[in-house]
Structures are given as C-alpha cells and as structure tokens.
PDB file of C-alpha atoms and ligand atoms in Angstrom:
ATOM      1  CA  UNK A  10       5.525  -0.713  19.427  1.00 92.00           C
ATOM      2  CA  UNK A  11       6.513  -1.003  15.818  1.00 96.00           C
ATOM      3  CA  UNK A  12       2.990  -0.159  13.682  1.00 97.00           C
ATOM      4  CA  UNK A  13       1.447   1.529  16.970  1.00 97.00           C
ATOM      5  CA  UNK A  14      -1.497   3.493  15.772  1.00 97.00           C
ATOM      6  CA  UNK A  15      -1.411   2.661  12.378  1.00 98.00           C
ATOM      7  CA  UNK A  16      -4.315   1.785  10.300  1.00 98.00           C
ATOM      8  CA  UNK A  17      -3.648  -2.007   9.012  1.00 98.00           C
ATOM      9  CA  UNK A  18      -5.757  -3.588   6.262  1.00 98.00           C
ATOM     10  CA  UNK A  19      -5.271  -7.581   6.112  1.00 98.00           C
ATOM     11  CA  UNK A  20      -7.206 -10.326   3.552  1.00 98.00           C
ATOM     12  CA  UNK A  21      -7.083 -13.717   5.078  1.00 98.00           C
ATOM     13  CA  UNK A  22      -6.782 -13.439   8.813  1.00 98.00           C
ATOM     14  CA  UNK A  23      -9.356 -16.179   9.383  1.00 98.00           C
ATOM     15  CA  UNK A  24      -6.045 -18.879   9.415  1.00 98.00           C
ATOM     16  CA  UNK A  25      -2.105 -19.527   9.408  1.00 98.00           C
ATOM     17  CA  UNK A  26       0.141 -16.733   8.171  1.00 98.00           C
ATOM     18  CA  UNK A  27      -3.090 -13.693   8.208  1.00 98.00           C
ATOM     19  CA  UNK A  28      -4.019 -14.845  12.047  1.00 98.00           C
ATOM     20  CA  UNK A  29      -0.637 -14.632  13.191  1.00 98.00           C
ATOM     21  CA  UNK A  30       0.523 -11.119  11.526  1.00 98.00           C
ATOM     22  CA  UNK A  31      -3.164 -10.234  13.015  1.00 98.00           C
ATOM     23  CA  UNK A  32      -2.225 -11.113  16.286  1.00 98.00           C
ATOM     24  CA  UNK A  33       1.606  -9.537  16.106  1.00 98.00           C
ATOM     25  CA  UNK A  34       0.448  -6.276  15.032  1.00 98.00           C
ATOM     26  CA  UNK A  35      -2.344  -6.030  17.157  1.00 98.00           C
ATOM     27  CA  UNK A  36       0.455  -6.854  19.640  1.00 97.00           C
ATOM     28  CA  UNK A  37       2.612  -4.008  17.827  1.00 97.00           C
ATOM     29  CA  UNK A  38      -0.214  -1.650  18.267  1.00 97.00           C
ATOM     30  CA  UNK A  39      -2.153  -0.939  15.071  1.00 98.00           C
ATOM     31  CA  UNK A  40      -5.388  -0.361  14.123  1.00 98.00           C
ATOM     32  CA  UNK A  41      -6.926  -3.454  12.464  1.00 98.00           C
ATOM     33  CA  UNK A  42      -9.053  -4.405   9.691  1.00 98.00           C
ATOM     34  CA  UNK A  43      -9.530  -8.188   9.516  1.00 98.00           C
ATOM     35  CA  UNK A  44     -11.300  -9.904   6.208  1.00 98.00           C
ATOM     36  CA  UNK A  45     -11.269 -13.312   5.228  1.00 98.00           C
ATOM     37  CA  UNK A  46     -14.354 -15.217   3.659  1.00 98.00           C
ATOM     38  CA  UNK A  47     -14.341 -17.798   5.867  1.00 98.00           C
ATOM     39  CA  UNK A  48     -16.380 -15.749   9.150  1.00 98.00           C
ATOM     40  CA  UNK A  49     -16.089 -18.862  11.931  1.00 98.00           C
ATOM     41  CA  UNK A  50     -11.968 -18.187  11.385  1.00 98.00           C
ATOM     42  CA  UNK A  51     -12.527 -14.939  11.194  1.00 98.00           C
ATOM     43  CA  UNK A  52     -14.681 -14.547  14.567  1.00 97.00           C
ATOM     44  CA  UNK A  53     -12.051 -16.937  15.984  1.00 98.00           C
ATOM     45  CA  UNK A  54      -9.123 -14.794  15.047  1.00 98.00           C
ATOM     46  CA  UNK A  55     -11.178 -11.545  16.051  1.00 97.00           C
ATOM     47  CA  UNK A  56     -11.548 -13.392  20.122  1.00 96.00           C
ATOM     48  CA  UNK A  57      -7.591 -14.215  19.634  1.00 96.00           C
ATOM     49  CA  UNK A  58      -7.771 -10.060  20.127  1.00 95.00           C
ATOM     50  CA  UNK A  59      -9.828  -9.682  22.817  1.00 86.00           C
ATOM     51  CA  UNK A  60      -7.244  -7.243  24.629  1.00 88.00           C
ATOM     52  CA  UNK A  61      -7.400  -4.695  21.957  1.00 92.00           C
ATOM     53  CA  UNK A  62     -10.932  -5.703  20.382  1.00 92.00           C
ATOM     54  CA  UNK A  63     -11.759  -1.518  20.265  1.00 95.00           C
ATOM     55  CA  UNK A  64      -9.191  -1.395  17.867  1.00 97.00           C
ATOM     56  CA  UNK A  65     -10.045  -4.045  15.664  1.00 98.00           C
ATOM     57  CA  UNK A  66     -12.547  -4.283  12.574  1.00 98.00           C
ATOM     58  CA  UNK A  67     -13.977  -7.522  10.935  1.00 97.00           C
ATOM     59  CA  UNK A  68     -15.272  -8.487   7.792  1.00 98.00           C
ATOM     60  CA  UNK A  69     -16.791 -10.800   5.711  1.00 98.00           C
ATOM     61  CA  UNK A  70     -15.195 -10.579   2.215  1.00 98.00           C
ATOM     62  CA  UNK A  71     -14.699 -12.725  -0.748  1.00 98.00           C
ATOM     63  CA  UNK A  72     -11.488 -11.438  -2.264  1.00 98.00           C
ATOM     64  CA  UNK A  73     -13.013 -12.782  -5.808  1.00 98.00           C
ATOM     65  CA  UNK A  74     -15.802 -10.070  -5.712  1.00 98.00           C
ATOM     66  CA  UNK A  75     -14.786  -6.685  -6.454  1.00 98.00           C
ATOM     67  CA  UNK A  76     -18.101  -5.216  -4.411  1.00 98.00           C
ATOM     68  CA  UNK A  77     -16.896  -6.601  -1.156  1.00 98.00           C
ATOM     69  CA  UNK A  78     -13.163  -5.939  -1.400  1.00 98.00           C
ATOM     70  CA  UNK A  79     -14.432  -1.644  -2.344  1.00 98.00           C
ATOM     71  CA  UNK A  80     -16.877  -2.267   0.669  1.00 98.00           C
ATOM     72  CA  UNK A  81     -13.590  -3.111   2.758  1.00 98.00           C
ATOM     73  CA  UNK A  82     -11.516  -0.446   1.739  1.00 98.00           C
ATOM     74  CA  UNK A  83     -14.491   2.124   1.727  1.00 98.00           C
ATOM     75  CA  UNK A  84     -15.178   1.165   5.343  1.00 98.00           C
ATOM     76  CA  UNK A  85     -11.639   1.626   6.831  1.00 98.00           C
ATOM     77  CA  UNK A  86     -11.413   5.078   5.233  1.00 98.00           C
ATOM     78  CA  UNK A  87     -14.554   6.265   6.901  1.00 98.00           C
ATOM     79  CA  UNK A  88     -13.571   5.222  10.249  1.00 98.00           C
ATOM     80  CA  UNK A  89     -10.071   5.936  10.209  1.00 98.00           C
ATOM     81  CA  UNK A  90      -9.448   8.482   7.120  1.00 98.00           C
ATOM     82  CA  UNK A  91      -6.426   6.686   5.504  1.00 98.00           C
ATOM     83  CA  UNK A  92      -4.302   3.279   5.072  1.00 98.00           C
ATOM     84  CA  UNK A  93      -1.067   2.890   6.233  1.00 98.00           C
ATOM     85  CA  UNK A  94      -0.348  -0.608   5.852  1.00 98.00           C
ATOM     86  CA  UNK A  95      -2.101  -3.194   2.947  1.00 98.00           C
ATOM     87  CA  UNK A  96      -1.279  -6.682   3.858  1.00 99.00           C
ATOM     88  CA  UNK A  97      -3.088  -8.871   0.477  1.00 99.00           C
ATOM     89  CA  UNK A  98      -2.679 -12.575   2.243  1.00 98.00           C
ATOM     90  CA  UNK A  99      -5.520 -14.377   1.259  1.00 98.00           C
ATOM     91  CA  UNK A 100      -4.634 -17.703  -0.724  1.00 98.00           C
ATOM     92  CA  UNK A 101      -5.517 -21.064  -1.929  1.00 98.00           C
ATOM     93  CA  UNK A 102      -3.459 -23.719  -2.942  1.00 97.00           C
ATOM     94  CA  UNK A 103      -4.742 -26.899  -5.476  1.00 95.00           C
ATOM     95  CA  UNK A 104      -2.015 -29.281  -6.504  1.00 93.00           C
ATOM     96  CA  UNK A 105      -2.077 -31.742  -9.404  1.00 93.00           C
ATOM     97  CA  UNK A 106      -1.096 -33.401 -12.704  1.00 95.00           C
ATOM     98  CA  UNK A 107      -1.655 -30.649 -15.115  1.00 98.00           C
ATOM     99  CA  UNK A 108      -3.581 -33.214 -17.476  1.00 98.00           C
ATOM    100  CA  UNK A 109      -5.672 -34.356 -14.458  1.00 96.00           C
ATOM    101  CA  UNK A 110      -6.367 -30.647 -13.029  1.00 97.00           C
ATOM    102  CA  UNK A 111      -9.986 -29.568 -12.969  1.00 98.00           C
ATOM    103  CA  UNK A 112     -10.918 -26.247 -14.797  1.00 98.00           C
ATOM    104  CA  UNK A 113     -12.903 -25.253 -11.555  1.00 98.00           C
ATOM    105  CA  UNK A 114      -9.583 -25.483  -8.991  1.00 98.00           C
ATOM    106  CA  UNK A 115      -7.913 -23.539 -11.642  1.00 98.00           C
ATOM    107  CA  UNK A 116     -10.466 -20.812 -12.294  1.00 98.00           C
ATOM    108  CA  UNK A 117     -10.200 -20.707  -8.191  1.00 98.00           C
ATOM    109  CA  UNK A 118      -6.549 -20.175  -7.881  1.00 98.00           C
ATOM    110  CA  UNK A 119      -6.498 -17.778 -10.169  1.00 98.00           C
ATOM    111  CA  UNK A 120      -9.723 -15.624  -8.859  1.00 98.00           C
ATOM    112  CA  UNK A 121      -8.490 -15.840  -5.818  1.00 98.00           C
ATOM    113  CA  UNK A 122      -4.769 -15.512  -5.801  1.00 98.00           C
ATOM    114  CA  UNK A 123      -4.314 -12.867  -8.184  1.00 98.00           C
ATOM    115  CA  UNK A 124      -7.485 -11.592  -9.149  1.00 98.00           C
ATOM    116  CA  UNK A 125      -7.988 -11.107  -5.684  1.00 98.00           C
ATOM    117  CA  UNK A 126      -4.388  -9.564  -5.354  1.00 99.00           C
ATOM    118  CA  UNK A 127      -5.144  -6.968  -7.772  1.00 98.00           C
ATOM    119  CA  UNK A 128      -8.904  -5.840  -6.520  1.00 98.00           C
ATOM    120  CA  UNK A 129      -7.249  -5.508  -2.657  1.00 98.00           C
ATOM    121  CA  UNK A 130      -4.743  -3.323  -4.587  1.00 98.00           C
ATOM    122  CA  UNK A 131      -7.165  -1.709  -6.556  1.00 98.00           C
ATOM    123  CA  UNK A 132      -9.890   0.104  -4.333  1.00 98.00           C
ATOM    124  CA  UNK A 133      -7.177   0.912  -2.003  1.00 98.00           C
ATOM    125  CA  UNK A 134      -4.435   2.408  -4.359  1.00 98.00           C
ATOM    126  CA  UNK A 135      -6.533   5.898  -4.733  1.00 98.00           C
ATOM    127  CA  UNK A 136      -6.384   6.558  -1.609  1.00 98.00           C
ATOM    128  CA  UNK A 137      -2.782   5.635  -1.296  1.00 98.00           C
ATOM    129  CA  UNK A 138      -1.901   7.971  -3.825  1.00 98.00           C
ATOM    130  CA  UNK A 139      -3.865  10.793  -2.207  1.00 98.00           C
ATOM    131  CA  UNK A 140      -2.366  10.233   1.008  1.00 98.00           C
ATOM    132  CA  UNK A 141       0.860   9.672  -0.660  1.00 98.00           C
ATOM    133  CA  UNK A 142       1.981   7.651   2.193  1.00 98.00           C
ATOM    134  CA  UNK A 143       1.573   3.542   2.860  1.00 98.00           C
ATOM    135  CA  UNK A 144       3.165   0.104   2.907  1.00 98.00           C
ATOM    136  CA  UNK A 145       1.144  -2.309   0.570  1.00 98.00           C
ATOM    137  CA  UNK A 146       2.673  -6.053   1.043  1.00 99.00           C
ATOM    138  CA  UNK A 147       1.762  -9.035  -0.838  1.00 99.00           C
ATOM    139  CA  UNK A 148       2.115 -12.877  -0.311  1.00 98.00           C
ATOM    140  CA  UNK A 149       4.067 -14.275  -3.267  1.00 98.00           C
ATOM    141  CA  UNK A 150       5.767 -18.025  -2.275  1.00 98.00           C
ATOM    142  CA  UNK A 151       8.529 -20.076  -3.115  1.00 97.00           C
ATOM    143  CA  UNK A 152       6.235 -21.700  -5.916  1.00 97.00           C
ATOM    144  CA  UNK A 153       7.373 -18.028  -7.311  1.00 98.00           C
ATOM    145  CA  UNK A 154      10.886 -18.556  -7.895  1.00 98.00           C
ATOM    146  CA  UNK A 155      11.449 -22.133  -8.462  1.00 96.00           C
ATOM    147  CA  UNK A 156       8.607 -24.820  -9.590  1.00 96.00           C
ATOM    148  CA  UNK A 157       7.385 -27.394  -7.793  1.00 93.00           C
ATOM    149  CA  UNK A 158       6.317 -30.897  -8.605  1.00 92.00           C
ATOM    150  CA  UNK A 159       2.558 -30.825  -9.190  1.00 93.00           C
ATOM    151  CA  UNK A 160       1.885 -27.106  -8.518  1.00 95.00           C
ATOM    152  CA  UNK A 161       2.032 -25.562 -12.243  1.00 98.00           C
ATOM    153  CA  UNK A 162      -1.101 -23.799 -11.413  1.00 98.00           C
ATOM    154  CA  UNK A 163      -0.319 -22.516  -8.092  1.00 98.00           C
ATOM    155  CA  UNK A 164       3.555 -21.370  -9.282  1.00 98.00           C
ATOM    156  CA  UNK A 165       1.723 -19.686 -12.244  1.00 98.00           C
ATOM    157  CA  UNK A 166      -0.233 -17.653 -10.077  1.00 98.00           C
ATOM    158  CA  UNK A 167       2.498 -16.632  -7.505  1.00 98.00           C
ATOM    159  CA  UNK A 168       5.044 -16.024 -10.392  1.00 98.00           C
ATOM    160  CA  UNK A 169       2.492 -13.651 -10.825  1.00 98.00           C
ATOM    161  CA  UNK A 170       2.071 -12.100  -7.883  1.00 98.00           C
ATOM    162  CA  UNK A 171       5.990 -11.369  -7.970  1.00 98.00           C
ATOM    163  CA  UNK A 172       5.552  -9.720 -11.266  1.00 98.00           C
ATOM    164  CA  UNK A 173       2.582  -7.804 -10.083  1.00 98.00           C
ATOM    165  CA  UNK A 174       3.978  -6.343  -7.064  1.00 99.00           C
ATOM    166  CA  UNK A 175       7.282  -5.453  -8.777  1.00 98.00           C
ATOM    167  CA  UNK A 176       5.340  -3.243 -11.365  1.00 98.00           C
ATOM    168  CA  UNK A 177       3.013  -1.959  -8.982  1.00 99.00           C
ATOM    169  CA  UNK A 178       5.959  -0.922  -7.044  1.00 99.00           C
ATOM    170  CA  UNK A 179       6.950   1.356 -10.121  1.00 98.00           C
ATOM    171  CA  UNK A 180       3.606   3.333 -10.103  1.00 98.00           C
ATOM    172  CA  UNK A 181       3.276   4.009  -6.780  1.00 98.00           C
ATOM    173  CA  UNK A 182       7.110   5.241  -6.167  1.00 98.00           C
ATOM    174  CA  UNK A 183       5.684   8.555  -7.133  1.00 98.00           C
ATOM    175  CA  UNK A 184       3.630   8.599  -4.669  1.00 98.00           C
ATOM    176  CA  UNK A 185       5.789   7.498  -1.871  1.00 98.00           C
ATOM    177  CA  UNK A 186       3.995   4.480  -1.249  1.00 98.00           C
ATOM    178  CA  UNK A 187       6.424   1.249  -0.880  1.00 98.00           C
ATOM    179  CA  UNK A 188       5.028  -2.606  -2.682  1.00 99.00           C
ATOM    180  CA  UNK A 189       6.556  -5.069  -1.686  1.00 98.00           C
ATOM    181  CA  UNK A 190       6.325  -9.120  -1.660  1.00 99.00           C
ATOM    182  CA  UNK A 191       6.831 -11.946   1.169  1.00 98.00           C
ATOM    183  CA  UNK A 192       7.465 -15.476  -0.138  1.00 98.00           C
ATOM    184  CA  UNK A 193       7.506 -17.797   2.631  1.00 98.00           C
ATOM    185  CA  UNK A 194       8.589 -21.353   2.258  1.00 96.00           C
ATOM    186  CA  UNK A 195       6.730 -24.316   3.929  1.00 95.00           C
ATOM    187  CA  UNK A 196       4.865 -22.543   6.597  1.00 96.00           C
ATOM    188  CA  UNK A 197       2.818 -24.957   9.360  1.00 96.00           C
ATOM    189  CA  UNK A 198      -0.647 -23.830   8.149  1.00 96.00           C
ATOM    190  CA  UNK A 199      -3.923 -25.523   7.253  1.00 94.00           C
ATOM    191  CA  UNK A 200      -2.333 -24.853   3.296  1.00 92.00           C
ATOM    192  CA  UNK A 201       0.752 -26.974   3.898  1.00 92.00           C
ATOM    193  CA  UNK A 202      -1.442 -29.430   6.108  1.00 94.00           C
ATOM    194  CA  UNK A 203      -4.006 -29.700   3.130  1.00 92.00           C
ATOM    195  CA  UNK A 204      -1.287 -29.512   0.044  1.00 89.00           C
ATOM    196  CA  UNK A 205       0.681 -32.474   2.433  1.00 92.00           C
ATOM    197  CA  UNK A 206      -2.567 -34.988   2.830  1.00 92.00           C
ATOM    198  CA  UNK A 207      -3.628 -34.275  -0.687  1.00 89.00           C
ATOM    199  CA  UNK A 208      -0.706 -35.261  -1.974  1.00 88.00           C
ATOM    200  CA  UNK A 209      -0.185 -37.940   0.774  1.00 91.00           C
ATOM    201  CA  UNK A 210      -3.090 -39.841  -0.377  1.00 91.00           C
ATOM    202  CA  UNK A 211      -2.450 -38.967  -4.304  1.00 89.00           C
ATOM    203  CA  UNK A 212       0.537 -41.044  -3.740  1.00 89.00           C
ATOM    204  CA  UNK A 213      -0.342 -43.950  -0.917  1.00 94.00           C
ATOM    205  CA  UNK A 214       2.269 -42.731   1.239  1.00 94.00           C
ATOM    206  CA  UNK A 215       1.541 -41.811   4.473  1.00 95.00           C
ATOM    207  CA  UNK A 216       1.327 -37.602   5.375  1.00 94.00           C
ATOM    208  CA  UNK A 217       4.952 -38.257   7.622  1.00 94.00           C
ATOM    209  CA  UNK A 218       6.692 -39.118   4.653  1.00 94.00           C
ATOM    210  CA  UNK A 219       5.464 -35.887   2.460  1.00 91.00           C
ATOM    211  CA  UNK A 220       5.930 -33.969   5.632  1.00 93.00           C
ATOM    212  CA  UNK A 221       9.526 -35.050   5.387  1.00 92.00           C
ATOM    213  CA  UNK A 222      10.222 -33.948   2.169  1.00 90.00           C
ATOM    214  CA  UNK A 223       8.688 -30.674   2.360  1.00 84.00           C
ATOM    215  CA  UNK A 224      10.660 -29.937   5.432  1.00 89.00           C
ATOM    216  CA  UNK A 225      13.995 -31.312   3.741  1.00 86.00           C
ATOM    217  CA  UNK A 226      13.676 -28.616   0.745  1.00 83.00           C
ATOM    218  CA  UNK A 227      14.664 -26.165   2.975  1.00 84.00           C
ATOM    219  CA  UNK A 228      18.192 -25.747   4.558  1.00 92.00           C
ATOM    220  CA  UNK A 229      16.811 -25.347   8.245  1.00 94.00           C
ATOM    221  CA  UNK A 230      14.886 -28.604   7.671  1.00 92.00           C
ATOM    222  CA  UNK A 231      11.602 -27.661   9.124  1.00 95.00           C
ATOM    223  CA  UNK A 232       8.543 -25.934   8.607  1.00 95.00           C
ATOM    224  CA  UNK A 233       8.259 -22.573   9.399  1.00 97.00           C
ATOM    225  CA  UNK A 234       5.778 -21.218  12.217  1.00 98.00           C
ATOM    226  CA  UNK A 235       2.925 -18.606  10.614  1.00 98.00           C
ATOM    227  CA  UNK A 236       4.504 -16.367  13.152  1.00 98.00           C
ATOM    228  CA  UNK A 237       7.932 -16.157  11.975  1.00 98.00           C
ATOM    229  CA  UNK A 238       6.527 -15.144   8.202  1.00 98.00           C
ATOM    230  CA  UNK A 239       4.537 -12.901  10.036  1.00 98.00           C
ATOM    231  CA  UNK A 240       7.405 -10.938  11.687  1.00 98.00           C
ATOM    232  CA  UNK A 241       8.968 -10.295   7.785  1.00 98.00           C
ATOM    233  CA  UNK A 242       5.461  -9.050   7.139  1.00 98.00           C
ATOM    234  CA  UNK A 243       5.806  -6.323  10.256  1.00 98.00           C
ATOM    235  CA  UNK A 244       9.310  -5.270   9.120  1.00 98.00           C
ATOM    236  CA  UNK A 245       8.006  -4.172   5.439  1.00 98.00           C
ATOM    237  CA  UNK A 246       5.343  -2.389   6.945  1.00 98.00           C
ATOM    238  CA  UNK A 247       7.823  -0.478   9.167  1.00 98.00           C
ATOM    239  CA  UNK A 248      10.459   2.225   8.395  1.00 96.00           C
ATOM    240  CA  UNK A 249      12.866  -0.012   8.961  1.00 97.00           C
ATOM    241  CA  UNK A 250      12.095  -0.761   5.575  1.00 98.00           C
ATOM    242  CA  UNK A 251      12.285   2.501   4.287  1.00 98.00           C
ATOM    243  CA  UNK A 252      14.708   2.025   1.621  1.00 98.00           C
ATOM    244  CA  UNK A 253      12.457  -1.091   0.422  1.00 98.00           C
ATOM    245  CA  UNK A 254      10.180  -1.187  -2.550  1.00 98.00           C
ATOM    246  CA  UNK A 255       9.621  -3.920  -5.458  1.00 98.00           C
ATOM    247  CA  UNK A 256      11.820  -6.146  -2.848  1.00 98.00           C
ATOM    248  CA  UNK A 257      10.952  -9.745  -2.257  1.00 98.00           C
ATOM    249  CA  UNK A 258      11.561 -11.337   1.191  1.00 98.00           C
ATOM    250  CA  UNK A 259      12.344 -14.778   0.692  1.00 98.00           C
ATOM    251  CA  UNK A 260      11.424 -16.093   3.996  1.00 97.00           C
ATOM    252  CA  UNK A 261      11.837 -19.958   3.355  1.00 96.00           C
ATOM    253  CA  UNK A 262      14.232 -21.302   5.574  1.00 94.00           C
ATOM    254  CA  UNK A 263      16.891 -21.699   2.537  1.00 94.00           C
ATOM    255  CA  UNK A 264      14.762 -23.558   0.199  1.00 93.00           C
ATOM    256  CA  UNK A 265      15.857 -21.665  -2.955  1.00 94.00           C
ATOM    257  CA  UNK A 266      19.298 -21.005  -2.130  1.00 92.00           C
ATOM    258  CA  UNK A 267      20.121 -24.746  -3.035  1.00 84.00           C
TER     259      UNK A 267
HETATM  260  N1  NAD B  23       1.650 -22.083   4.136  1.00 58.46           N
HETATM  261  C1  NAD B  23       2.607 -22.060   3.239  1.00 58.46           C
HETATM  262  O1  NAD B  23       3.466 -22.966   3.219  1.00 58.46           O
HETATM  263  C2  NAD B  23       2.725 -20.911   2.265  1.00 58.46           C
HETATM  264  C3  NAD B  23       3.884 -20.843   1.490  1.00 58.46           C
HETATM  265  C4  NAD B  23       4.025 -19.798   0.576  1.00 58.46           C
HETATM  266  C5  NAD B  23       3.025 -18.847   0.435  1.00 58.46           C
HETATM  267  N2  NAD B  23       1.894 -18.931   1.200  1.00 58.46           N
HETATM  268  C6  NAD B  23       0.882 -17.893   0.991  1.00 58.46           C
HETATM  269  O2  NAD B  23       0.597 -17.256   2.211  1.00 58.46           O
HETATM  270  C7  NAD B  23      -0.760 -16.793   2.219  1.00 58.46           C
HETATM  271  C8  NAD B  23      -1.463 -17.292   3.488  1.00 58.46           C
HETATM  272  O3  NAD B  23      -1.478 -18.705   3.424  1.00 58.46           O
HETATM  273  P1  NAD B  23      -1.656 -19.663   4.702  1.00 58.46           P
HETATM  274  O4  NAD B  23      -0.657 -20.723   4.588  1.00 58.46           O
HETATM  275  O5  NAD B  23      -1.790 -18.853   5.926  1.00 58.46           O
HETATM  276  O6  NAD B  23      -3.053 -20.348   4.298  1.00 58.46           O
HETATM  277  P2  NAD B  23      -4.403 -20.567   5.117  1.00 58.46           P
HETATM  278  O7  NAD B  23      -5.212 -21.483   4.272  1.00 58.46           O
HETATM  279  O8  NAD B  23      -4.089 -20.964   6.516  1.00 58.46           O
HETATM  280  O9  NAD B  23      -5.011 -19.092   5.117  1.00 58.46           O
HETATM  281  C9  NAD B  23      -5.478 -18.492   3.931  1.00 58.46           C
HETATM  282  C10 NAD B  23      -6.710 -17.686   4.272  1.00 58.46           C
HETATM  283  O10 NAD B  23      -7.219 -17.103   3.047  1.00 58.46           O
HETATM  284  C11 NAD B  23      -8.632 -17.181   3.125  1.00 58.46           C
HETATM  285  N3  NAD B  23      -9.252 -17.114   1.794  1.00 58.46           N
HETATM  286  C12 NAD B  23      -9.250 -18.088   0.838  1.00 58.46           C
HETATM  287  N4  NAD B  23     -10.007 -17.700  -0.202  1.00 58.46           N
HETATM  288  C13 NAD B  23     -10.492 -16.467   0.095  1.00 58.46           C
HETATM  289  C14 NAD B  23     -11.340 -15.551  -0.586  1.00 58.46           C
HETATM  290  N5  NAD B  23     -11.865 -15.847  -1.798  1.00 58.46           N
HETATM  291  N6  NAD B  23     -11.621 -14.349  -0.004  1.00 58.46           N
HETATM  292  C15 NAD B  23     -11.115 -14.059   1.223  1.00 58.46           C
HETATM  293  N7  NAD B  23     -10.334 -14.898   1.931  1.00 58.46           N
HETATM  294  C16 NAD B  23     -10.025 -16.090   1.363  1.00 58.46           C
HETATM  295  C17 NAD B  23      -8.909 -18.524   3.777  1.00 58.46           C
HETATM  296  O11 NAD B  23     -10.238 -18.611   4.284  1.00 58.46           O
HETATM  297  C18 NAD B  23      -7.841 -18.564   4.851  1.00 58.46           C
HETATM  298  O12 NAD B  23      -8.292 -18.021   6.077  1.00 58.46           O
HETATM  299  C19 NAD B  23      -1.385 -17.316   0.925  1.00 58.46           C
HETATM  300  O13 NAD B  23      -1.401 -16.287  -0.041  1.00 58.46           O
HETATM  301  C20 NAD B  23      -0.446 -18.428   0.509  1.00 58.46           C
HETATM  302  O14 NAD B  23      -0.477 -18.675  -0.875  1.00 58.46           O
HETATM  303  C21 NAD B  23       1.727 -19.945   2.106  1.00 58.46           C
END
C-alpha cells in the first residue's frame, strides 16, 4: 500500500479524475478527505468507498469561498493532526470565441480554477510548514503548455496554475514540502464529455466527429481513463517522488510532444 495511513486532502472528488484518485488511494490505504461542491457526486463517490468508509471524510465546499476551503483544512487537522498529501483537483472548463465569451463563465473559470487553487493552498500551507513534511499536487492541463482552439480562457487559467505551482514549489522547499503539477490530456470525464457536445453543437457536427479529433491530438489516439491520471497523481504523493518538486507530469498520451 503506497499512501497507507496517510492523511489525503482532495477538492473535486464528486466526478472524473477526483473520484478515481479517491477511489485508488482509498485502495492504497490513506486517510481521506473528500470535498467537491457538488454533494449528490460527492455522496456517490463517498458509497464508491464503502469498504473503508471509517477512513473517509466528506464535505461540502465551494472552492471559490475562502470560509469553506479554512473549514476543510481546519477539520482534517483536528481529526487527524497533520496533511500529508494536498491533491487541488477541482475544475471547470467554458470554451468559446473570445469576442462571444460571457464575463460570468470567465469570472467562473477563474474563481474556480485558480482562485480556488490558491485558497486550497492557502489554509493548508501553515500547517505544512509546521509539520515540515507533505506532498501538495495540483491539476494544471495540456491547455497549459500549448493553446487550444476556443479555450483562451481556460489555457489562461491553467498556464497559471503551472506558474503557480512552480513558485509555490520555491517557498515551500524550505520546508521540505514537495508542489508539484499533473497535466492530463483528454481524460473521459463529464469535462471532456461537456467541452465535446458544447463544441459539437457550436459547430453542427455531430459529438463523434469532435470526439475524433480530440482523441487524434494525442499520439496514443484515445482518451485517457480518470484512472490512469489518477495513478500519476499517487506517484507524486509517494516517495517515489522524492527527488520531485516544481515538476510537471504531462500525462496526455503524447499530445504535446508533436
Ligand atoms: N478531463 C480532462 O480532459 C482534463 C484535462 C486536463 C485537465 N483537467 C483538469 O482535471 C481536473 C479534474 O477534472 P475532471 O475532468 O475530472 O472534471 P469533472 O468535471 O469530472 O470534475 C471536476 C469536479 O470539480 C468540482 N467543482 C467544480 N467547481 C467547484 C467548486 N467551485 N468547488 C468545489 N468543487 C468544484 C465539480 O463538481 C466536479 O466534481 C480539473 O482541474 C480539470 O481542469 C481535466
């Protein structure tokens, strides 16, 4: 058992990439705490569990709101006294002409991808430099590295996400605590699903044909499962990534080595 007893923190488990690293390192034998604003999912992914429920924690949290995400971090230090492992997943994706793009979608990709990055980071990194121990891991994406036809917004806030880890990565070295970043490529979630049928009816073509093209960017040419982003996920919380920090795993079956 790779993370067994160790106290895990993860936003977004309600869905896709969060639900499967919840299940893996439940599997691997941590100590879970589950958030996600979306409770149904949540409650879903908590009875996904059920074998090792006594060891798992859910909440209720909007990443956006500062109160909840301290409430989160608060909580897992009273029951458990530290964090080992800081997995910031949660994410939204809104695609479109820059021109056409609503203020509202944009105000939400940013409050949630990296406002919401840097308030998980945040409440937790005190204690992380107290402990001087920990693992904090962050979802950046392809739309990091390369851009991507009708995701300016998204790419912006990913881009940022890489830089934001990176630096963070420099402060906490001191403190023996390793940041790093996973950017998957297309990954068989209710995202893709969503970014595919938006743009699917966008551009009158039918959601095979954008499927197609999403799964030809990469080498492999197919999506990925949530569960194999989830198992680069488990080895940066591990010592097997000992020598890692302000590393990004590019987990996207060859899409930006074209
Ligand atoms: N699926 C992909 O192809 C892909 C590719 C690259 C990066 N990513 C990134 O991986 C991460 C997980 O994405 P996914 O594909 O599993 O998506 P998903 O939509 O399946 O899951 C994202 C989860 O985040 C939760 N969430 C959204 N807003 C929230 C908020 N304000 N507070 C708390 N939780 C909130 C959602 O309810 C959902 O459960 C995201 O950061 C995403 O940007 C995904």
């Amino acid at each position: 058992m790779r993370v067994r007893d160790k106290v895990c923190v993860l936003t977004g488990a309600a869905s896709g990439i969060g639900r499967a690293t919840a299940k893996l390192f439940a599997d691997e034998g941590a100590f879970l705490v589950i958030s996600d604003i979306d409770e149904n999912g949540l409650k879903e992914t908590y009875n996904l569990l059920a074998k090792v429920k006594e060891r798992v924690s859910f909440m209720k949290i909007d990443v956006r709101e500062p109160k909840e995400v301290k409430k989160m971090i608060q909580f897992t230090i009273e029951k458990y006294g530290k964090i080992d492992v800081l997995i910031v997943n949660a994410g939204v994706v809104r695609v479109g002409p820059i021109d056409e793009f609503s203020d509202e979608d944009y105000d939400l990709l940013i409050n949630v991808n990296l406002k919401g990055t840097y308030y998980t980071c945040k409440y937790a990194i005190p204690y992380f430099k107290k402990q001087e121990f920990g693992s904090i891991i962050t979802l950046a994406s392809v739309a990091a590295h390369i851009g991507q036809a009708n995701h300016a917004n998204y790419c912006s806030t990913k881009a940022g996400v890489l830089g934001f880890t990176k630096a963070l990565a420099l402060d906490m070295a001191p403190y023996n605590v390793r940041v790093n970043s996973v950017s998957p490529g297309a990954t068989d979630t209710p995202m893709l699903q969503s970014d595919v049928a938006k743009q699917a009816k966008d551009r009158c073509v039918d959601y095979d044909t954008v499927k197609r093209e999403f799964e030809e960017e990469g080498v492999l040419g197919r999506w990925a499962k949530p569960e194999e982003i989830a198992t680069g996920i488990l080895f940066l919380a591990t010592d097997d990534a000992s020598y890692m920090t302000g590393a990004d795993l590019r987990m996207d079956g060859g899409w930006t080595t074209r």
